[in-house]
GROMACS .gro file of C-alpha atoms in nm:
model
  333
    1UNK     CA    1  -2.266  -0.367   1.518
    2UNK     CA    2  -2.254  -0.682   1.682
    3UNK     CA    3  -1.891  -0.883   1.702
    4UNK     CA    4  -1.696  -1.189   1.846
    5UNK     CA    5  -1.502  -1.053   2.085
    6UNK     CA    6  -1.163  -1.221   2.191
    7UNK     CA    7  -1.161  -1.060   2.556
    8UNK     CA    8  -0.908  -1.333   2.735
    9UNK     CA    9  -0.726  -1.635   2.672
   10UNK     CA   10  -0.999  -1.916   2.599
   11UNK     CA   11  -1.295  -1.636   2.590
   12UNK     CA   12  -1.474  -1.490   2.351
   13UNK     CA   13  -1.779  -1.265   2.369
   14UNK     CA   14  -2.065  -1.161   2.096
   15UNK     CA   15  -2.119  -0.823   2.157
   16UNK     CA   16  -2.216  -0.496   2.047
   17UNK     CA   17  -1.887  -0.284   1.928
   18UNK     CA   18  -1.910   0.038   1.782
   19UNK     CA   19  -1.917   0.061   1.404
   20UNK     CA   20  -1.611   0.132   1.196
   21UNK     CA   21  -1.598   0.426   0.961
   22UNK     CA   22  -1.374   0.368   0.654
   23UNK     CA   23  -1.044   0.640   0.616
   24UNK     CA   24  -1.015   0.796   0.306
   25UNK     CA   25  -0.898   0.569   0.038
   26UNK     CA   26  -1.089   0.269   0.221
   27UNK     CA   27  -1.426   0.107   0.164
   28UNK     CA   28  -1.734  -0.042   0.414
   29UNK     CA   29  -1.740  -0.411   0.389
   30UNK     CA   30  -2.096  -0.589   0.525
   31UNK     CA   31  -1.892  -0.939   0.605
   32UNK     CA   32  -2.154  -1.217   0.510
   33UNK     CA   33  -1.890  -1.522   0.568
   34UNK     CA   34  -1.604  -1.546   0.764
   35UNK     CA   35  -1.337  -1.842   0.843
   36UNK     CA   36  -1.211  -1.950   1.153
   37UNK     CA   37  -0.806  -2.013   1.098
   38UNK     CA   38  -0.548  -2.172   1.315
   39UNK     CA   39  -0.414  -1.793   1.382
   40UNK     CA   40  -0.668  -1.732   1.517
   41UNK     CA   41  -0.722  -2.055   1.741
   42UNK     CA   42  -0.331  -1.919   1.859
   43UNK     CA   43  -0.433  -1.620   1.997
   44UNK     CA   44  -0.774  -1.789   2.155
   45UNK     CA   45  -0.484  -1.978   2.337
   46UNK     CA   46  -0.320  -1.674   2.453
   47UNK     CA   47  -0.001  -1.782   2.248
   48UNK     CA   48   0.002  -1.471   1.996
   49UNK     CA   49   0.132  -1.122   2.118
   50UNK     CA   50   0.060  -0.957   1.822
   51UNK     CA   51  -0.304  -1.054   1.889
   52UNK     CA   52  -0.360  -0.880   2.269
   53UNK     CA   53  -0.691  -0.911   2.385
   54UNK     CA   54  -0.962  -0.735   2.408
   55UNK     CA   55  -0.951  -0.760   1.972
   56UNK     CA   56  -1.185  -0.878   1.730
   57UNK     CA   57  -0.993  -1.149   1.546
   58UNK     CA   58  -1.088  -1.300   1.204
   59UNK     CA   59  -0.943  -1.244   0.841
   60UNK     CA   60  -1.060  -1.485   0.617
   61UNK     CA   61  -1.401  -1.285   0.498
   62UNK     CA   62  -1.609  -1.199   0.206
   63UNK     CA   63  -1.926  -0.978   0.162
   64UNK     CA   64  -2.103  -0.719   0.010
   65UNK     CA   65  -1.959  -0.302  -0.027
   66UNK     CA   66  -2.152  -0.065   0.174
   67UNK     CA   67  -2.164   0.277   0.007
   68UNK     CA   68  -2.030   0.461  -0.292
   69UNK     CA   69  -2.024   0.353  -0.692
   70UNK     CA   70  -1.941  -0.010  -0.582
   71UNK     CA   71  -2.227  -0.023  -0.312
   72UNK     CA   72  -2.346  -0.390  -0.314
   73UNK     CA   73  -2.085  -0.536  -0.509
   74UNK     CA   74  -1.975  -0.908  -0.420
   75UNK     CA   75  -1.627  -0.940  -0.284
   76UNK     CA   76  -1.354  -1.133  -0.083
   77UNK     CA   77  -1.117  -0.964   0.131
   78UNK     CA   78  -0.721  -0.975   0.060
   79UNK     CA   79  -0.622  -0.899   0.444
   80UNK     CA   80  -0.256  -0.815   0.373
   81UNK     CA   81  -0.242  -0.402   0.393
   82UNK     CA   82   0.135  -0.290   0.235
   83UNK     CA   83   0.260   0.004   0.216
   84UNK     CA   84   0.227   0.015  -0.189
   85UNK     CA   85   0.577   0.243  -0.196
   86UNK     CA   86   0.734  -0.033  -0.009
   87UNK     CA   87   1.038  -0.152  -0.188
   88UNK     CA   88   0.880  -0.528  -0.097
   89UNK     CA   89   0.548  -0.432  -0.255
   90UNK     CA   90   0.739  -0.292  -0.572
   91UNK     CA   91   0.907  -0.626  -0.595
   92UNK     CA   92   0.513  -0.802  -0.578
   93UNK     CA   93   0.611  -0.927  -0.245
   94UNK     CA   94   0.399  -0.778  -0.038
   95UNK     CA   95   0.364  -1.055   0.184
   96UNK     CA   96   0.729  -0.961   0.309
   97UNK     CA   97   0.701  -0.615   0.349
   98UNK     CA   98   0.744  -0.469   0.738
   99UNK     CA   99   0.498  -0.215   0.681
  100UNK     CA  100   0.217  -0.510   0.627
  101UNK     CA  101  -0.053  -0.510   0.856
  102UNK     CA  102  -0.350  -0.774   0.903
  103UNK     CA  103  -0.722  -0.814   1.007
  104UNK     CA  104  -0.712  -0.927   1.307
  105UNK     CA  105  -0.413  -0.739   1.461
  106UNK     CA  106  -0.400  -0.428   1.605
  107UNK     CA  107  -0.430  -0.151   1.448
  108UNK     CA  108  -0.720  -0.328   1.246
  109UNK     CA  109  -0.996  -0.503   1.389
  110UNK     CA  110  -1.058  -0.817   1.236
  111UNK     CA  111  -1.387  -0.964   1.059
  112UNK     CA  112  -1.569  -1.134   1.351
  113UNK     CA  113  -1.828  -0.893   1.282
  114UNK     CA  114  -2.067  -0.656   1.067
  115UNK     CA  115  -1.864  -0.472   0.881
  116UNK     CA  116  -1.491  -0.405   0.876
  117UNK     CA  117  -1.330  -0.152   0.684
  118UNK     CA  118  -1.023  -0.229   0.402
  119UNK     CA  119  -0.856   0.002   0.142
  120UNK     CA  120  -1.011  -0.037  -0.189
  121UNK     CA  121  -0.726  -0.240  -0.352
  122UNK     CA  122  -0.759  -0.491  -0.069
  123UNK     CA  123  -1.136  -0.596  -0.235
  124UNK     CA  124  -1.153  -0.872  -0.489
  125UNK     CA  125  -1.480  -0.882  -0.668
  126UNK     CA  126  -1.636  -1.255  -0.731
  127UNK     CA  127  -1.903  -1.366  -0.917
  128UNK     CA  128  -2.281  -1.407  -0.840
  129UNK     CA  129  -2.221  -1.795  -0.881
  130UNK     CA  130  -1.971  -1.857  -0.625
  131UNK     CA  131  -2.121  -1.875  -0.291
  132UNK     CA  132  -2.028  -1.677  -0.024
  133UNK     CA  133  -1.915  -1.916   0.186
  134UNK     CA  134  -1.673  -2.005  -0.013
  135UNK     CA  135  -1.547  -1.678  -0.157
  136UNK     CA  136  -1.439  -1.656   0.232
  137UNK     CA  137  -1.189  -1.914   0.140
  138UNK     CA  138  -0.962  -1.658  -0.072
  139UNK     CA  139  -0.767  -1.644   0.198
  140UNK     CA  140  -0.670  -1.986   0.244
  141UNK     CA  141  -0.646  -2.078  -0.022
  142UNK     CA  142  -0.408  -1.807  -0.140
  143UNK     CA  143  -0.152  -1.931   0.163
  144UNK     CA  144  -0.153  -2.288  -0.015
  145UNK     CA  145  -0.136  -2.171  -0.307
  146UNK     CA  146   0.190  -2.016  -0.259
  147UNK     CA  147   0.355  -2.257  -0.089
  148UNK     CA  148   0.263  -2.547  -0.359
  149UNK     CA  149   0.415  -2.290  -0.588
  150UNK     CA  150   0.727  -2.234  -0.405
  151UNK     CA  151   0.807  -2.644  -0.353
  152UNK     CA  152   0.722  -2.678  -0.728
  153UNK     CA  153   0.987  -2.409  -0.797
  154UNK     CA  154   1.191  -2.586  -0.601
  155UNK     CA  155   1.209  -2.914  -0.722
  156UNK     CA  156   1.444  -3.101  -0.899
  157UNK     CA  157   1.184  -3.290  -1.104
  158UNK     CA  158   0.805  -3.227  -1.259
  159UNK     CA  159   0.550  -3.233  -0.989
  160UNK     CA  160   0.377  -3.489  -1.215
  161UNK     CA  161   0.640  -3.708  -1.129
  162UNK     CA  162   0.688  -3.625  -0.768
  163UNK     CA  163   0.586  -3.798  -0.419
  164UNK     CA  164   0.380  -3.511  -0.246
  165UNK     CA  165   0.303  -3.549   0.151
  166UNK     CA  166   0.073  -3.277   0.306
  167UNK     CA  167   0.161  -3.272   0.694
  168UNK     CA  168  -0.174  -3.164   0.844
  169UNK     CA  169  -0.530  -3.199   0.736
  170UNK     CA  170  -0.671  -2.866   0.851
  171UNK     CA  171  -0.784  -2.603   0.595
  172UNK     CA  172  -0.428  -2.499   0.467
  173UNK     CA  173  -0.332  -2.908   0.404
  174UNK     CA  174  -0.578  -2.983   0.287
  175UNK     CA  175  -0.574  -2.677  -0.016
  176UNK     CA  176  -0.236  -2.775  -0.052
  177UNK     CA  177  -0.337  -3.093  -0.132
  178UNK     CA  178  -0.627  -2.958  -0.379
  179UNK     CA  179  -0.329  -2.731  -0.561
  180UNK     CA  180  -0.107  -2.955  -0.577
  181UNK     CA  181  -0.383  -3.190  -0.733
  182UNK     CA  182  -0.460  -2.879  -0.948
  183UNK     CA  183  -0.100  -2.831  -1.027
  184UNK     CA  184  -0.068  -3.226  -1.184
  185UNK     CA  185   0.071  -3.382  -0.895
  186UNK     CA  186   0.013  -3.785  -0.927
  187UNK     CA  187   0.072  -3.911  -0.567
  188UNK     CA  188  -0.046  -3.684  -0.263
  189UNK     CA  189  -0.072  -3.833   0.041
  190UNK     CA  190  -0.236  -3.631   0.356
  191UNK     CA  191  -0.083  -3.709   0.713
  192UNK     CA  192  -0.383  -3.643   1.001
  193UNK     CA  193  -0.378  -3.727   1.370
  194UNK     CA  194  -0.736  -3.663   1.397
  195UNK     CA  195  -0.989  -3.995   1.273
  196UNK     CA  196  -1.257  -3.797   1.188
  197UNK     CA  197  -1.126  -3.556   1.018
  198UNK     CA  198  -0.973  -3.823   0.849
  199UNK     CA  199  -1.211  -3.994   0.711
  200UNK     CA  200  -1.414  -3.658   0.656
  201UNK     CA  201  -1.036  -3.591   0.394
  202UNK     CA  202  -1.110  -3.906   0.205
  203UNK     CA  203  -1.498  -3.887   0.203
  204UNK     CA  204  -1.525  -3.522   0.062
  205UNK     CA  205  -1.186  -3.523  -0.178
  206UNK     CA  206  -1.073  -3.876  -0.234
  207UNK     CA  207  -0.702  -3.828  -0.111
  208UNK     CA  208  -0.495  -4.110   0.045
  209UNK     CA  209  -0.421  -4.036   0.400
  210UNK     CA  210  -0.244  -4.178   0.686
  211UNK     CA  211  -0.234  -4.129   1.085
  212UNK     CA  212   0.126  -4.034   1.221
  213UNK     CA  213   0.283  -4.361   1.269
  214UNK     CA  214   0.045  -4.624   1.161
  215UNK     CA  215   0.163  -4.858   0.862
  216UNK     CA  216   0.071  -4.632   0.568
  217UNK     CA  217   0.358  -4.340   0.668
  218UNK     CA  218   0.616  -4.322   0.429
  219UNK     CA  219   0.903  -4.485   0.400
  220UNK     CA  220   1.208  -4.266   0.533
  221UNK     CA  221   1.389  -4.077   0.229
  222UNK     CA  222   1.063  -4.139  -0.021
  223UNK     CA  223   0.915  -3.813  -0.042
  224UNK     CA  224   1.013  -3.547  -0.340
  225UNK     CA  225   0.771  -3.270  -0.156
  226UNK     CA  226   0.674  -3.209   0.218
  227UNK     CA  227   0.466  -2.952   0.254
  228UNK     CA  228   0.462  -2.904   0.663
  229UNK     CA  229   0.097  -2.743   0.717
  230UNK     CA  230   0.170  -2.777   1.109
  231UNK     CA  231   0.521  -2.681   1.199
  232UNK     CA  232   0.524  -2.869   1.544
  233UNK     CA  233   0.841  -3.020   1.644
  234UNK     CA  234   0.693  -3.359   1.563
  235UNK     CA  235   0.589  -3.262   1.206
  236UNK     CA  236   0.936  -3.139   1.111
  237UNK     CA  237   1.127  -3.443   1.257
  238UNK     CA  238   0.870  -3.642   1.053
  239UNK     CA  239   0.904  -3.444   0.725
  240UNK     CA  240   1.308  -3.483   0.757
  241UNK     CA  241   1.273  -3.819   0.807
  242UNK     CA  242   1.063  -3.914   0.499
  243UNK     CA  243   1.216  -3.648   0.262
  244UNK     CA  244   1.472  -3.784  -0.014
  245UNK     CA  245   1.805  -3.673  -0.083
  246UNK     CA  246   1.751  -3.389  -0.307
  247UNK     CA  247   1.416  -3.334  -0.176
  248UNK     CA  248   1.259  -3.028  -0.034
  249UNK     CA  249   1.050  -2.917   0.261
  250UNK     CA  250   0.795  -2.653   0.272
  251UNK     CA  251   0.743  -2.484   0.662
  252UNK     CA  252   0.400  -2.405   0.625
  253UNK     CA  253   0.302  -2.420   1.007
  254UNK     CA  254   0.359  -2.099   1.243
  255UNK     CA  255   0.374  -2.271   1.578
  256UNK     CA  256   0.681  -2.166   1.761
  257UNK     CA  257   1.017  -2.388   1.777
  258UNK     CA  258   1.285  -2.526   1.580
  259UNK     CA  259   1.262  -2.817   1.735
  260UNK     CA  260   1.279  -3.169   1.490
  261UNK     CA  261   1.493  -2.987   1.208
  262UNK     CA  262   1.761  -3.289   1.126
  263UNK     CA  263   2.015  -3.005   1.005
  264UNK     CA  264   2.306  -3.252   0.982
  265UNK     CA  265   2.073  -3.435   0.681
  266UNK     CA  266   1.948  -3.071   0.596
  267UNK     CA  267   2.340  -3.080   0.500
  268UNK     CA  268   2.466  -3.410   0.367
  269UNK     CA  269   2.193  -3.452   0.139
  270UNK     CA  270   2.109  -3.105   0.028
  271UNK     CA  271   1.756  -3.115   0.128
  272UNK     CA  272   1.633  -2.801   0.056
  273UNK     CA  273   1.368  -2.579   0.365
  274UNK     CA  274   1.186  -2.326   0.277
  275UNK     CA  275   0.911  -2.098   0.493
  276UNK     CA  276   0.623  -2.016   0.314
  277UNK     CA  277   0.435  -1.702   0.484
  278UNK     CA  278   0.116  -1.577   0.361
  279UNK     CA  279   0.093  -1.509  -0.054
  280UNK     CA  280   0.159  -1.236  -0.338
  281UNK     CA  281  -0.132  -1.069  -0.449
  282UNK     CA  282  -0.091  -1.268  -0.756
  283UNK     CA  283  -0.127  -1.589  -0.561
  284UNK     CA  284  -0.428  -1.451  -0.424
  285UNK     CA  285  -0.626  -1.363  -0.743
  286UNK     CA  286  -0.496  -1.673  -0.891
  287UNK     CA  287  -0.648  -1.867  -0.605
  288UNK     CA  288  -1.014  -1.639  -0.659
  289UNK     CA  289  -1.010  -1.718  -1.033
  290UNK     CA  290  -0.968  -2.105  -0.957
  291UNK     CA  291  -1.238  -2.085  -0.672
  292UNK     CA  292  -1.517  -1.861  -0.930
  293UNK     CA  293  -1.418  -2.147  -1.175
  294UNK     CA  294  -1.492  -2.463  -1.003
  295UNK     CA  295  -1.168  -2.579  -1.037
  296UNK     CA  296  -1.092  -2.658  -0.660
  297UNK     CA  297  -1.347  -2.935  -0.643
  298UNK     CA  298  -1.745  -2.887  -0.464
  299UNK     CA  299  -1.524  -2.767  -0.137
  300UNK     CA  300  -1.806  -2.998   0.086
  301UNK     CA  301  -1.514  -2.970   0.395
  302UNK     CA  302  -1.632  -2.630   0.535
  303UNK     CA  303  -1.951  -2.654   0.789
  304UNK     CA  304  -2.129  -2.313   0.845
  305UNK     CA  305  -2.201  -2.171   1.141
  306UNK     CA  306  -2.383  -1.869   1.304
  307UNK     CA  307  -2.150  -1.546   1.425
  308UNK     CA  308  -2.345  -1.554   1.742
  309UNK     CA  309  -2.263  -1.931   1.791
  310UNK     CA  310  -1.864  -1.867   1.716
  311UNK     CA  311  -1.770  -1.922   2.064
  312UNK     CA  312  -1.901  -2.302   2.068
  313UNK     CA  313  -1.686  -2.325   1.695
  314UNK     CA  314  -1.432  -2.249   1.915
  315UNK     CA  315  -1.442  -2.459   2.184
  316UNK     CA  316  -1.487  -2.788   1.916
  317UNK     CA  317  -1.218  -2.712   1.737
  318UNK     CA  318  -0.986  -2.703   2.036
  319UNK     CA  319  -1.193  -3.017   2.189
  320UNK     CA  320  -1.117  -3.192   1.858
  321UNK     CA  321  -1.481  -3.235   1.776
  322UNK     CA  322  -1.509  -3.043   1.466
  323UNK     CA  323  -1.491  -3.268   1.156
  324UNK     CA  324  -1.474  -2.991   0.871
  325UNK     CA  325  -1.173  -2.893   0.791
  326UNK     CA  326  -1.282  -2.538   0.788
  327UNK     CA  327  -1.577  -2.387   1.031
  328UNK     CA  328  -1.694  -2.040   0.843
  329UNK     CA  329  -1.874  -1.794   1.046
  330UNK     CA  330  -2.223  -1.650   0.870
  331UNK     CA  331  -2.326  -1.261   1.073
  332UNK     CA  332  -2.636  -1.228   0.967
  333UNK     CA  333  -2.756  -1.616   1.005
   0.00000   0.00000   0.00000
């Protein structure tokens, strides 16, 4: 089968690799969409030991089954692989559990490729209506789902009533932004560094935004909900700063660093942080059933792309020359 390759920090090679064969209990998946996500832009970097090169990376997919009574059948992927016994996974946190594994990191390949192989349970079928392309977003979508749940949870007050800032306008803010719309929240307001992605935000969904800084960034102690969809030092100093007493903080971001926390306000005015890592399997079939139903909007801020042509995606995302929030990968285009 042919693949992207990640063979070395900033490199990435389409290539023939040899094609998987399913273990018992798993199923062939022909991936027909795949998403590029910020994980995976880490370990381009070199940044991510779990991710060693040479690897296939890639984990946001959807395709068709290859083989067996569901041969042909529609479906996205649910990455997360748990140890169902898992005390964690009993609990329906699999997302937690230290037996999880991930497309993407060794000892699975990811889905920069033909076909990958996942257990059965992993498979979420969607309908014939919902294109491809956007059944790849599952994933996604699932991580902002979950972390709009937990700062609702969270809150003192209805998120109807709430202040809502989205740090970030990649793929994950910008679905936290679209849940938390979906959710009732009244006032959402996206912070983005990047003008053309921007503008792309306010084009495509109609959400206020801001650039760090300028004169449209909230007002220190305003903000009922941060959800922190970066995690850079910057970010967090920016979401303690705006964040009212009582308020809470969602670390969405996995870059590295504790850098920017204000714990002494953390303190005096009971702010409350909370990480938000990856989604239940709830979350995630919650999140399919709103994408199969149109309710997350037409979902014109992904640009598709050939497999072959994944290195270039790449390279403009890092450059800063990519406009869609989300770049999805099509194999057999």
């Amino acid at each position: 089968m042919k693949a992207l390759v990640y063979t070395a920090p900033y490199a990435l090679a389409y290539r023939d690799e040899p094609d998987p064969v399913a273990n018992p209990g798993e199923l062939l998946v022909k991936i027909e969409a795949v998403g590029i996500c910020g994980s995976d832009m880490h370990a381009y970097h070199g940044h991510d030991s779990r991710r060693p090169p040479p690897l296939v990376l890639g984990h946001e997919a959807a395709g068709r089954i290859v083989g067996g009574p569901r041969d042909g059948e529609r479906v996205t992927i649910n990455p997360l692989v748990v140890d169902p016994a898992c005390p964690y996974a009993r609990e329906g946190r699999w997302h937690l559990s230290p037996t999880r594994q991930i497309l993407s990191m060794p000892p699975r390949p990811g889905a920069f490729a033909e076909y990958v192989t996942i257990p059965e349970g992993n498979l979420v079928a969607v309908p014939d209506g919902l294109p491809i392309a956007h059944a790849a977003l599952a994933e996604p979508i699932a991580v902002s789902w979950h972390a709009v749940r937990l700062g609702m949870q969270k809150l003192h007050l209805p998120l109807a009533a709430a202040r809502v800032v989205i740090l970030g306008g990649g793929a994950i803010g910008l679905a936290a932004a679209i849940v938390a719309r979906l959710f009732g929240a009244g006032e959402i307001l996206i912070c983005e560094a990047n003008p053309l992605r921007k503008a792309a935000i306010t084009r495509t969904e109609g959400f206020a935004t801001h650039a760090p800084g300028d004169v449209f960034s909230p007002a220190a102690n305003s903000i009922d909900l941060v959800i922190d969809a970066v995690g850079a030092g910057a970010t967090r100093a920016a979401a303690c700063a705006m964040v009212r007493p009582g308020g809470v903080i969602v670390h969405l971001g996995l870059l590295p660093g504790h850098e920017g926390l204000d714990i002494r306000k953390i303190t005096l005015q009971e702010i409350t942080l909370t990480g938000s890592y990856c989604y239940t399997p709830q979350d995630f079939i919650h999140g399919v059933d709103a994408l199969a139903a149109g309710r997350l909007g037409e979902l014109g801020w992904i640009e598709e792309r050939p497999l072959r042509e994944g290195a270039a995606a790449f390279a403009d995302i890092d450059a800063g020359r990519a406009i869609a929030a989300k770049i999805v990968l099509r194999p057999a285009a």
